[in-house]
Coordinates of C-alpha atoms in Angstrom, one line a residue:
Chain A
M1 CA -0.4 -40.8 0.2
S2 CA -2.8 -37.7 -0.3
A3 CA -0.9 -34.8 -1.1
V4 CA -2.1 -31.6 0.1
L5 CA -0.5 -29.3 -2.4
S6 CA 2.4 -30.9 -5.3
T7 CA 4.3 -29.6 -8.1
H8 CA 4.0 -30.9 -11.3
G9 CA 6.8 -29.7 -13.8
L10 CA 7.8 -26.1 -12.0
V11 CA 9.1 -24.3 -14.0
A12 CA 9.6 -20.4 -12.6
R13 CA 11.8 -17.6 -14.3
Y14 CA 13.0 -13.9 -13.7
G15 CA 12.9 -12.5 -17.0
D16 CA 15.2 -13.8 -19.2
F17 CA 17.0 -15.9 -16.4
Q18 CA 15.3 -19.5 -15.3
A19 CA 15.3 -20.6 -11.9
L20 CA 13.5 -23.4 -11.7
Y21 CA 13.0 -26.7 -14.5
G22 CA 10.8 -28.8 -14.6
V23 CA 10.6 -29.6 -9.6
D24 CA 8.2 -32.4 -9.4
T25 CA 7.2 -32.2 -5.6
E26 CA 4.6 -33.5 -3.0
L27 CA 3.7 -32.8 0.7
G28 CA 1.1 -34.8 2.1
A29 CA -1.1 -33.5 4.8
G30 CA 0.7 -32.6 7.8
E31 CA 3.8 -33.6 6.6
C32 CA 7.0 -31.6 7.2
V33 CA 9.3 -31.4 3.7
A34 CA 12.1 -29.9 4.2
L35 CA 13.5 -27.8 1.1
I36 CA 17.6 -27.8 1.2
G37 CA 20.7 -26.7 -1.4
A38 CA 23.4 -24.4 -1.9
N39 CA 22.4 -20.6 -2.5
G40 CA 20.5 -19.9 -6.0
A41 CA 19.4 -23.2 -6.3
G42 CA 16.0 -22.2 -6.2
K43 CA 15.2 -23.2 -3.1
S44 CA 13.1 -19.4 -2.3
T45 CA 12.1 -19.0 -5.9
F46 CA 9.9 -22.7 -5.4
L47 CA 8.3 -20.8 -2.7
R48 CA 7.3 -17.4 -4.8
A49 CA 6.3 -19.8 -7.5
V50 CA 3.9 -21.9 -5.3
M51 CA 2.6 -18.8 -3.1
G52 CA 1.9 -17.0 -6.6
L53 CA 4.1 -14.0 -6.6
L54 CA 5.9 -15.3 -9.3
P55 CA 3.6 -16.4 -12.3
V56 CA 3.6 -19.9 -13.5
A57 CA 1.5 -22.4 -15.7
R58 CA -2.3 -23.2 -13.7
E59 CA -1.0 -27.2 -13.8
M60 CA 2.5 -26.8 -12.6
V61 CA 0.9 -26.2 -8.7
R62 CA -2.0 -28.5 -7.3
L63 CA -3.9 -27.7 -3.9
D64 CA -6.2 -30.7 -3.1
G65 CA -5.8 -32.0 -6.1
E66 CA -7.1 -28.4 -7.8
P67 CA -4.3 -27.0 -10.5
V68 CA -3.3 -23.4 -8.5
G69 CA -0.5 -22.2 -10.5
G70 CA -0.2 -18.3 -10.7
T71 CA -3.3 -18.1 -8.4
A72 CA -2.8 -14.4 -6.2
P73 CA -1.0 -14.3 -3.7
D74 CA -4.4 -12.6 -1.4
R75 CA -6.2 -16.0 -3.2
M76 CA -3.8 -18.4 -2.4
V77 CA -4.3 -17.0 1.6
Q78 CA -7.6 -17.7 1.6
K79 CA -6.8 -21.3 0.4
G80 CA -5.5 -22.1 2.8
V81 CA -1.3 -21.2 2.1
A82 CA 0.6 -18.6 3.8
I83 CA 4.5 -18.1 3.7
V84 CA 7.0 -16.3 6.0
P85 CA 8.6 -14.8 3.6
E86 CA 12.9 -14.3 4.0
G87 CA 14.4 -11.6 5.8
R88 CA 10.7 -11.0 7.5
R89 CA 9.3 -8.8 5.6
L90 CA 7.3 -6.8 8.6
F91 CA 4.5 -4.0 8.1
T92 CA 7.8 -1.5 9.8
G93 CA 5.6 1.3 10.7
M94 CA 3.2 -0.6 12.9
S95 CA 3.4 -2.5 16.1
V96 CA 3.5 -6.8 17.1
E97 CA 0.0 -6.2 17.8
D98 CA -0.4 -4.2 14.1
N99 CA 1.3 -6.9 12.3
L100 CA -0.6 -10.5 13.6
R101 CA -4.6 -7.8 13.1
V102 CA -3.9 -7.4 9.6
A103 CA -3.9 -11.0 9.1
I104 CA -6.4 -11.5 11.1
D105 CA -8.6 -8.9 9.6
Q106 CA -7.5 -10.6 6.0
A107 CA -8.5 -13.9 7.3
A108 CA -11.9 -13.2 8.7
R109 CA -13.2 -10.9 6.3
A110 CA -12.6 -13.9 3.9
A111 CA -14.1 -16.1 6.0
G112 CA -17.1 -13.9 6.0
K113 CA -17.3 -13.8 2.1
A114 CA -16.9 -17.5 2.1
G115 CA -18.6 -18.8 4.9
A116 CA -16.9 -21.8 6.5
R117 CA -13.8 -22.4 4.2
A118 CA -13.3 -26.1 3.3
G119 CA -10.3 -27.4 5.6
G120 CA -7.7 -24.4 7.1
K121 CA -9.9 -24.4 10.2
G122 CA -5.5 -24.7 12.2
G123 CA -8.3 -22.6 14.8
W124 CA -5.0 -19.6 15.2
T125 CA -6.3 -16.9 17.5
L126 CA -3.9 -14.2 19.0
K127 CA -3.8 -15.9 22.5
R128 CA -2.6 -19.5 21.0
V129 CA 0.2 -17.6 19.2
H130 CA 0.8 -16.0 22.2
D131 CA 0.8 -19.6 24.1
L132 CA 3.6 -20.0 21.5
F133 CA 5.8 -17.9 21.8
P134 CA 4.8 -15.6 24.9
I135 CA 7.5 -12.9 24.2
L136 CA 5.0 -11.9 21.5
A137 CA 2.5 -10.9 24.0
E138 CA 4.6 -9.5 26.1
K139 CA 5.7 -6.9 23.2
A140 CA 2.5 -6.9 21.8
R141 CA 2.5 -2.6 21.6
T142 CA 6.0 -2.5 21.0
P143 CA 7.0 -1.5 17.1
V144 CA 8.4 -4.2 15.3
Q145 CA 11.4 -2.7 14.0
S146 CA 12.6 -2.3 18.2
L147 CA 13.0 -6.1 18.3
S148 CA 15.6 -8.8 17.6
G149 CA 15.9 -10.4 14.6
G150 CA 14.6 -13.6 16.4
Q151 CA 11.3 -12.0 18.2
Q152 CA 10.8 -10.4 14.6
Q153 CA 10.8 -14.5 13.4
M154 CA 8.5 -15.2 15.7
V155 CA 6.0 -12.2 15.0
A156 CA 6.5 -13.3 11.1
I157 CA 5.3 -16.9 12.3
G158 CA 3.2 -15.5 14.2
R159 CA 1.1 -13.5 10.9
A160 CA 1.1 -16.7 9.0
L161 CA -0.7 -18.9 11.4
L162 CA -3.3 -16.2 11.3
C163 CA -3.8 -16.7 8.1
Q164 CA -4.9 -19.8 9.8
P165 CA -3.5 -21.9 6.7
R166 CA -3.0 -26.0 6.2
V167 CA -0.1 -25.5 4.3
L168 CA 3.1 -23.2 5.7
L169 CA 6.0 -22.2 3.4
C170 CA 8.6 -21.3 5.8
D171 CA 11.9 -19.5 4.2
E172 CA 14.6 -19.2 5.5
I173 CA 13.6 -18.8 9.6
S174 CA 16.5 -19.4 10.6
L175 CA 18.5 -16.9 9.2
G176 CA 21.0 -14.9 11.2
L177 CA 19.6 -15.8 14.5
A178 CA 21.3 -17.6 17.1
P179 CA 21.2 -21.0 17.8
K180 CA 19.4 -20.3 20.7
V181 CA 16.9 -18.2 19.3
I182 CA 16.9 -20.9 15.9
R183 CA 16.1 -23.0 18.9
E184 CA 13.0 -21.8 20.4
I185 CA 11.8 -21.5 16.9
Y186 CA 12.4 -24.4 15.4
A187 CA 10.6 -25.2 19.0
A188 CA 7.3 -24.4 18.0
L189 CA 7.1 -26.7 15.1
P190 CA 5.4 -29.1 16.4
E191 CA 2.9 -27.3 17.8
I192 CA 2.2 -25.8 14.5
R193 CA 2.0 -29.8 12.7
A194 CA -0.4 -30.8 15.8
A195 CA -2.8 -28.1 14.8
G196 CA -3.0 -30.2 11.4
T197 CA -1.0 -27.8 9.0
A198 CA 1.6 -28.9 7.0
V199 CA 5.1 -27.2 6.8
I200 CA 7.4 -26.2 3.3
L201 CA 10.9 -25.6 5.5
V202 CA 13.5 -24.4 3.4
E203 CA 16.6 -23.9 5.7
Q204 CA 20.8 -23.7 4.8
D205 CA 21.2 -25.8 7.5
V206 CA 21.6 -29.5 6.8
G207 CA 21.9 -30.6 9.8
L208 CA 18.3 -28.8 11.0
A209 CA 16.7 -29.0 8.0
Q210 CA 17.0 -32.8 8.4
S211 CA 16.3 -33.6 11.9
A212 CA 13.3 -31.2 12.1
S213 CA 11.9 -32.7 8.9
D214 CA 9.7 -36.2 7.6
R215 CA 10.8 -35.9 3.6
L216 CA 13.6 -33.6 2.3
Y217 CA 14.3 -32.3 -1.3
C218 CA 17.4 -31.5 -1.8
M219 CA 17.7 -28.6 -5.1
L220 CA 20.8 -27.8 -7.5
E221 CA 20.1 -25.6 -10.6
G222 CA 16.9 -25.1 -10.4
R223 CA 15.9 -28.9 -10.1
V224 CA 16.2 -31.9 -7.5
T225 CA 18.8 -34.2 -7.3
L226 CA 18.0 -35.7 -4.1
A227 CA 14.6 -36.9 -2.8
G228 CA 14.2 -39.3 0.3
K229 CA 12.9 -39.7 3.7
S230 CA 15.1 -37.4 6.2
A231 CA 15.9 -40.1 8.7
E232 CA 17.2 -42.4 5.9
I233 CA 19.4 -39.9 3.9
S234 CA 22.8 -39.7 4.1
R235 CA 25.5 -37.1 5.2
A236 CA 27.7 -38.5 1.9
Q237 CA 23.9 -38.6 -0.6
I238 CA 23.1 -35.2 0.7
G239 CA 26.7 -33.6 0.3
E240 CA 26.1 -35.1 -3.7
A241 CA 23.5 -34.2 -4.6
Y242 CA 24.1 -30.0 -3.0
F243 CA 26.7 -29.4 -4.9
G244 CA 26.0 -31.7 -7.5
V245 CA 29.4 -33.4 -7.6
G246 CA 30.0 -37.2 -6.0
H247 CA 33.4 -37.2 -3.4
A248 CA 34.1 -34.2 -2.1
V249 CA 31.9 -33.7 1.0
A250 CA 33.1 -34.8 4.3
Chain B
M1 CA -16.1 11.2 14.3
T2 CA -15.6 9.8 17.6
M3 CA -14.2 7.2 18.1
T4 CA -12.4 7.9 21.3
A5 CA -11.7 4.5 23.4
V6 CA -13.5 1.0 22.4
P7 CA -12.9 -1.9 24.5
F8 CA -10.1 -4.5 23.6
A9 CA -11.7 -7.7 23.6
D10 CA -9.1 -10.3 23.5
A11 CA -8.8 -13.1 25.4
G12 CA -5.0 -13.8 27.4
L13 CA -4.1 -9.9 27.3
P14 CA -3.7 -7.5 30.5
A15 CA -7.2 -5.1 30.3
V16 CA -6.2 -2.1 27.9
R17 CA -8.5 -0.3 25.8
V18 CA -7.5 1.3 22.3
Q19 CA -7.5 4.5 21.8
R20 CA -8.0 5.9 18.3
Q21 CA -7.5 9.8 19.1
T22 CA -5.0 12.2 20.9
P23 CA -5.1 15.5 21.7
S24 CA -2.6 17.1 19.3
G25 CA -5.3 15.1 16.9
R26 CA -7.8 16.6 18.6
I27 CA -6.5 20.2 18.6
A28 CA -5.8 19.3 14.5
L29 CA -9.3 18.7 13.8
T30 CA -11.1 21.4 15.9
L31 CA -8.7 23.6 13.7
A32 CA -9.5 21.6 10.5
L33 CA -13.0 22.1 11.4
A34 CA -12.5 25.9 12.1
A35 CA -10.1 25.9 9.1
L36 CA -13.6 24.7 6.5
V37 CA -15.9 27.2 8.3
A38 CA -13.1 30.0 7.5
L39 CA -13.6 28.4 4.0
V40 CA -17.1 28.2 3.1
A41 CA -17.1 31.9 5.7
M42 CA -14.8 33.6 2.9
P43 CA -17.3 35.4 0.4
W44 CA -17.8 37.7 3.5
W45 CA -14.6 38.1 4.8
A46 CA -12.0 38.3 2.0
S47 CA -11.7 39.5 -1.0
T48 CA -12.2 37.7 -5.1
G49 CA -8.4 37.8 -5.5
T50 CA -7.8 35.8 -2.2
I51 CA -10.4 33.5 -3.1
R52 CA -8.6 32.7 -6.2
W53 CA -5.3 32.1 -4.9
I54 CA -7.3 30.1 -2.0
L55 CA -9.0 28.7 -4.7
E56 CA -5.1 27.7 -6.4
L57 CA -4.1 26.0 -2.4
C58 CA -7.2 23.8 -2.7
C59 CA -6.1 22.7 -5.7
Y60 CA -2.9 21.7 -4.5
L61 CA -3.5 20.0 -1.2
A62 CA -6.0 18.1 -3.2
V63 CA -4.1 16.8 -5.7
A64 CA -1.0 16.7 -3.7
Q65 CA -2.6 13.9 -1.6
M66 CA -4.4 12.1 -4.5
W67 CA -0.4 11.8 -5.2
N68 CA 0.4 10.9 -1.9
L69 CA -2.7 8.0 -1.8
L70 CA -1.1 6.7 -4.9
A71 CA 2.6 7.0 -4.2
G72 CA 2.8 6.5 -0.4
Y73 CA -0.2 3.7 0.1
A74 CA -0.5 2.3 -3.1
G75 CA 2.8 2.1 -4.5
L76 CA 1.7 3.7 -7.8
V77 CA 3.7 6.2 -8.6
S78 CA 1.9 8.4 -11.3
V79 CA 3.4 11.3 -13.2
G80 CA -0.2 11.6 -15.3
Q81 CA -2.7 12.5 -13.2
Q82 CA -3.3 15.5 -14.7
A83 CA -4.9 13.0 -17.7
F84 CA -8.0 13.2 -15.1
M85 CA -7.6 16.5 -13.9
G86 CA -8.0 17.8 -17.7
A87 CA -10.6 15.3 -18.7
A88 CA -13.2 16.5 -15.6
G89 CA -12.3 19.9 -16.9
Y90 CA -13.4 19.8 -20.2
A91 CA -16.1 17.5 -18.9
L92 CA -17.4 20.6 -16.9
F93 CA -16.9 22.9 -19.5
V94 CA -18.9 20.5 -22.5
L95 CA -21.5 19.7 -20.1
A96 CA -22.1 23.2 -19.3
Q97 CA -21.1 25.6 -22.5
T98 CA -22.4 23.3 -24.7
Y99 CA -25.3 21.5 -23.6
G100 CA -26.3 24.6 -21.1
I101 CA -26.3 22.2 -17.5
N102 CA -25.6 24.2 -14.5
P103 CA -22.6 24.8 -14.3
F104 CA -22.3 24.3 -10.6
L105 CA -24.8 20.8 -10.7
A106 CA -21.9 19.6 -14.5
V107 CA -18.5 20.1 -11.2
F108 CA -20.1 16.8 -10.0
L109 CA -21.6 15.6 -13.5
S110 CA -17.7 15.8 -14.8
L111 CA -16.7 13.8 -12.5
L112 CA -18.2 10.7 -14.0
V113 CA -15.7 11.0 -17.1
P114 CA -12.5 10.8 -15.0
A115 CA -14.2 7.6 -13.1
V116 CA -15.1 6.4 -16.3
L117 CA -11.6 6.7 -18.2
A118 CA -9.9 5.3 -14.9
V119 CA -10.6 1.7 -15.2
P120 CA -9.4 1.3 -18.8
T121 CA -6.6 3.2 -18.1
Y122 CA -6.3 0.9 -15.3
F123 CA -6.0 -2.4 -16.8
L124 CA -3.6 -1.1 -19.8
L125 CA -1.4 0.4 -17.1
H126 CA -1.5 -2.1 -14.2
R127 CA 0.9 -5.2 -15.5
L128 CA 4.1 -2.1 -15.9
E129 CA 6.2 -2.2 -12.9
G130 CA 7.9 0.8 -10.9
P131 CA 9.2 3.5 -13.3
Y132 CA 7.4 1.6 -16.9
F133 CA 4.2 2.2 -15.5
S134 CA 4.8 5.9 -14.5
I135 CA 5.9 6.1 -17.7
G136 CA 3.0 4.5 -19.2
T137 CA 1.0 7.3 -17.0
W138 CA 2.5 10.1 -18.2
V139 CA 2.0 8.5 -22.1
V140 CA -2.0 8.5 -20.9
A141 CA -2.4 12.0 -20.6
E142 CA -0.1 13.0 -23.5
V143 CA -2.4 11.2 -25.3
F144 CA -5.2 12.6 -23.6
R145 CA -4.2 16.0 -24.3
L146 CA -3.8 14.9 -27.9
V147 CA -6.6 13.9 -28.5
S148 CA -8.8 16.4 -27.1
T149 CA -6.2 18.9 -29.1
N150 CA -8.4 17.5 -32.3
L151 CA -11.5 16.6 -30.8
P152 CA -14.0 19.3 -31.9
L153 CA -16.5 18.5 -29.4
V154 CA -14.1 20.5 -27.0
N155 CA -13.4 22.9 -29.9
S156 CA -10.0 20.9 -30.7
G157 CA -6.7 22.9 -30.2
A158 CA -8.5 26.1 -29.7
G159 CA -10.0 25.6 -26.1
M160 CA -13.0 26.8 -24.5
S161 CA -14.4 29.5 -22.3
L162 CA -17.0 29.4 -19.7
R163 CA -19.0 32.2 -20.2
V164 CA -22.4 30.7 -19.0
M165 CA -20.6 31.6 -16.0
K166 CA -22.1 35.6 -16.8
D167 CA -24.7 35.0 -15.4
Y168 CA -24.2 34.7 -12.0
S169 CA -22.8 37.8 -9.7
A170 CA -19.6 37.8 -9.0
F171 CA -21.2 37.3 -4.9
E172 CA -22.7 34.1 -6.2
R173 CA -20.1 33.0 -7.8
N174 CA -17.9 33.3 -4.9
V175 CA -19.8 31.6 -2.5
A176 CA -20.1 28.6 -5.3
M177 CA -16.2 28.7 -4.9
S178 CA -15.8 28.8 -1.7
L179 CA -18.0 25.9 -0.8
L180 CA -16.6 24.2 -4.2
C181 CA -13.2 25.0 -1.8
A182 CA -14.5 23.2 1.4
T183 CA -16.1 19.9 -0.6
L184 CA -12.6 19.6 -2.4
L185 CA -11.0 19.0 0.9
L186 CA -13.5 16.9 2.4
V187 CA -13.7 14.6 -0.6
T188 CA -9.9 14.6 -1.0
L189 CA -8.2 14.7 2.6
G190 CA -10.8 14.3 4.8
G191 CA -12.2 11.1 2.6
S192 CA -8.5 9.8 3.2
Y193 CA -7.9 10.4 6.6
W194 CA -11.9 8.5 6.6
L195 CA -10.3 5.7 4.7
L196 CA -7.3 5.3 6.5
R197 CA -8.9 4.8 9.6
S198 CA -11.6 2.3 8.6
R199 CA -10.9 -1.6 8.8
F200 CA -9.0 -0.9 4.6
G201 CA -7.0 1.5 6.9
L202 CA -4.6 -1.4 8.3
A203 CA -4.3 -2.9 4.7
L204 CA -3.8 0.3 3.6
I205 CA -1.4 0.7 5.7
A206 CA 0.2 -3.0 6.0
M207 CA 0.7 -2.4 1.9
R208 CA 2.2 0.7 2.4
D209 CA 5.0 -0.6 4.6
N210 CA 5.2 -4.2 2.3
P211 CA 2.7 -4.7 -0.6
V212 CA 4.4 -8.6 -0.6
A213 CA 4.5 -9.2 2.6
A214 CA 0.8 -7.9 2.8
A215 CA -0.1 -10.1 -0.1
S216 CA 0.9 -12.7 1.5
Q217 CA -1.4 -12.7 4.1
G218 CA -3.9 -11.8 2.6
V219 CA -4.5 -8.6 1.7
Q220 CA -6.1 -7.8 -2.2
V221 CA -3.3 -5.9 -3.2
G222 CA -4.6 -5.8 -6.8
R223 CA -8.0 -4.9 -5.5
L224 CA -6.7 -2.0 -3.4
R225 CA -4.8 -0.2 -6.0
F226 CA -7.3 -0.7 -8.5
L227 CA -9.6 1.6 -5.8
I228 CA -7.5 3.7 -4.8
Y229 CA -6.9 4.4 -9.0
V230 CA -10.0 5.6 -9.3
A231 CA -11.1 7.4 -6.2
A232 CA -7.9 9.3 -6.9
A233 CA -8.6 10.0 -10.7
V234 CA -11.8 11.5 -9.5
G235 CA -10.2 13.6 -6.2
C236 CA -8.0 14.9 -8.9
G237 CA -10.9 15.3 -11.3
L238 CA -12.5 17.2 -8.8
A239 CA -9.8 19.4 -8.0
G240 CA -9.2 20.4 -12.0
A241 CA -13.2 20.9 -12.7
I242 CA -13.1 23.6 -9.7
Y243 CA -9.6 24.8 -10.9
F244 CA -10.5 25.2 -14.2
M245 CA -13.8 26.9 -13.6
A246 CA -12.6 29.5 -11.7
Q247 CA -10.1 30.2 -14.7
L248 CA -13.1 30.4 -16.7
R249 CA -11.0 29.2 -19.1
I250 CA -9.5 25.8 -20.7
T251 CA -7.0 24.6 -23.4
P252 CA -5.4 20.6 -23.7
G253 CA -2.1 22.7 -23.0
S254 CA -3.2 24.3 -19.7
A255 CA -5.7 21.1 -19.0
F256 CA -3.2 18.9 -19.5
D257 CA 0.0 20.4 -17.5
P258 CA 2.5 18.1 -16.3
M259 CA 3.7 20.6 -13.7
W260 CA 0.5 19.4 -11.7
A261 CA 2.3 16.2 -11.1
N262 CA 5.6 18.3 -10.8
L263 CA 3.7 20.5 -7.7
A264 CA 2.4 17.4 -6.6
I265 CA 5.9 15.1 -6.1
F266 CA 7.7 18.5 -4.6
I267 CA 5.0 18.7 -1.7
V268 CA 4.4 14.8 -0.7
M269 CA 8.4 14.3 -1.2
V270 CA 9.2 17.3 0.4
G271 CA 6.6 17.3 3.4
G272 CA 6.8 13.8 4.0
I273 CA 5.7 11.0 2.0
G274 CA 2.7 9.0 3.3
S275 CA 0.9 11.1 5.5
I276 CA -1.7 13.3 5.3
E277 CA 0.7 16.0 7.7
G278 CA 3.2 15.9 5.1
V279 CA 1.2 16.9 2.3
L280 CA -0.3 19.9 4.7
I281 CA 3.4 20.5 5.2
G282 CA 4.4 20.8 1.5
T283 CA 1.8 22.8 0.5
L284 CA 2.8 25.2 2.3
I285 CA 6.1 25.3 1.1
F286 CA 5.4 25.4 -2.2
F287 CA 2.7 27.6 -2.0
V288 CA 5.4 30.4 -0.3
A289 CA 8.3 28.9 -2.6
D290 CA 5.6 30.1 -5.5
R291 CA 4.7 33.1 -4.7
W292 CA 7.9 34.5 -3.6
F293 CA 10.5 32.6 -6.3
G294 CA 7.8 32.0 -9.1
E295 CA 9.8 35.6 -11.1
Y296 CA 12.9 33.4 -10.9
G297 CA 11.3 30.9 -13.3
A298 CA 13.9 28.2 -14.6
S299 CA 15.5 28.4 -12.2
Y300 CA 13.2 28.3 -9.2
F301 CA 12.1 24.8 -11.1
V302 CA 15.6 23.7 -11.0
V303 CA 16.0 24.6 -6.9
L304 CA 12.6 23.2 -6.9
G305 CA 13.7 19.6 -8.7
L306 CA 17.1 20.0 -6.2
M307 CA 15.2 19.4 -3.0
T308 CA 12.9 17.1 -3.9
L309 CA 16.0 15.2 -5.0
A310 CA 17.5 16.1 -2.0
V311 CA 14.8 14.6 0.1
A312 CA 14.5 11.3 -1.7
L313 CA 18.0 11.0 -0.8
Y314 CA 18.7 12.0 2.7
A315 CA 15.6 12.5 4.0
R316 CA 12.8 9.8 2.9
T317 CA 10.4 10.2 5.3
G318 CA 10.0 14.2 4.3
I319 CA 9.9 16.9 6.8
W320 CA 7.1 15.2 8.8
G321 CA 9.2 12.5 8.9
A322 CA 11.6 13.8 11.0
I323 CA 8.8 16.1 13.0
A324 CA 7.7 12.7 13.3
R325 CA 10.7 11.2 15.0
R326 CA 11.0 14.2 17.9
W327 CA 7.7 14.2 18.6
D328 CA 5.0 11.4 19.1
A329 CA 2.0 14.2 18.0
P330 CA 0.0 13.6 14.7
W331 CA -2.0 15.9 14.2
F332 CA -4.1 13.1 11.6
P333 CA -3.4 9.8 14.1
I334 CA -4.4 7.1 12.0
G335 CA -2.8 4.1 14.0
R336 CA -4.3 2.8 17.3
R337 CA -2.7 3.7 20.9
L338 CA -3.5 0.9 23.7
I339 CA -3.7 2.0 26.9
D340 CA -2.4 0.3 30.0
P341 CA -4.0 1.0 32.9
Q342 CA -0.4 0.1 35.4
Q343 CA 2.2 1.0 32.2
G344 CA 0.8 4.0 30.6
T345 CA 0.7 4.4 26.6
K346 CA 2.9 1.9 24.9
G347 CA 4.0 1.4 21.5
E348 CA 1.6 2.6 18.0
T349 CA 0.9 2.3 14.6
R350 CA 1.6 5.4 12.7

């Protein structure tokens, strides 16, 4: 398998606190990989480290085999990695449209600079984002603060897609949303993958993660404790890897 | 600026027009132009004393707006911008007094000094986060003060006087001061307004709202911060050069006075951070307070400090924030309003 993104012994720390202890992962082109684990297992840290939001050694993250660890996030975006951050982190002073426009502006600027960037031809336009989430067209001029949580999450996803990513990192996109809204958002996933974008899903909901992904990694205390094809892993295996105990989980 | 309505060309959207100017904005812009003309015409309507205090007011506005740009948009809370004011002030005195360069030309030449000094300073400080960065900027300003105290080129601790100004009549000096005031406001306030409406504008506002998310959308946060830091150093330098030219005297203590950081923080926090309107309101409040209560000395500063604290704790968007929530009438609109012929105006970026 040719990995578009891979990590090699990824180590990350917040000051003195070490959060990741040598994490090895691989993401194939167009693949969807889920990352599950309890709170504090290091899932969000993993995404932040990959995105360049935490300092890591160059060799620890590779994009198309090229070492990119510790590259600044804006450069990572140019290289084709986008993130839907935990808690959405929208630009609260702006309308829906302007939130999306930030990404469009920056992508246009990067494209103008680099000419035809290798790969990353996601071809995401405002119109395609509106087709994916029609409500965003309807609410284009609404300030993002007055949107519901689900709608805000759609803005965050749309914004990330307009960075034209080959790799999309999603941090707990279901958090705090109603089941119906979660289904709506996850329904967009096949369309995103059809555009050739590989996805890493960080997810608390194990069932959701398992059904939406090709493969999954389970993390515990900064280490990968289980990896495999989502369809082949049993709940018991996940329970063991999730809590680090042999038999406690139903 | 005549950007009023630009056709909006994205497919799949209803026919809308993007409007970038508003009636309130047009009124404010007209008033701003009138104020600028009045500033230039000062020698013909104001006494030398009036010109002096208007010049001080202009310096407050400029320094506060530079701090607003740094703290409000770039997230760089500097308490050491006086470093660049003093550096430019000293450069002016050395160029004009020691080397005999025309002082009015030297004002602009002296801006090279803060610009050049800002580059290594930024690379020294930019790795520091939040309060550590602030302390670092203060340390840098103190270092500048100590260096000037021991540098024979600037007459060490004794300070310098701008005796060459004697070669000009009072009227000539008034004309020059008026023009410099107008230039200062045009560069700092006008420049900021232009920047926020330019193609950097949306990226800057995104950075103001959430720097991490902005970086994750490809906004070059590091580069923008560096550019703003240098621009603010030059803006403060211009204010410093003009201020000390009017003072005719500069000493290490006055050149690198932390009072400038205090007043910038007060003005921006009370007026409303992240907006040009807030700076105007805050400056007026500070100026009036300074005239009326300045005689109370320390207790006056305690009251100013408490006011800043109260605003920071209970009304973080300041006076302008409270006004903007009630009335949607920006003086300096930086957003894009979308006009839908069927539905009227909706939504805006502030």
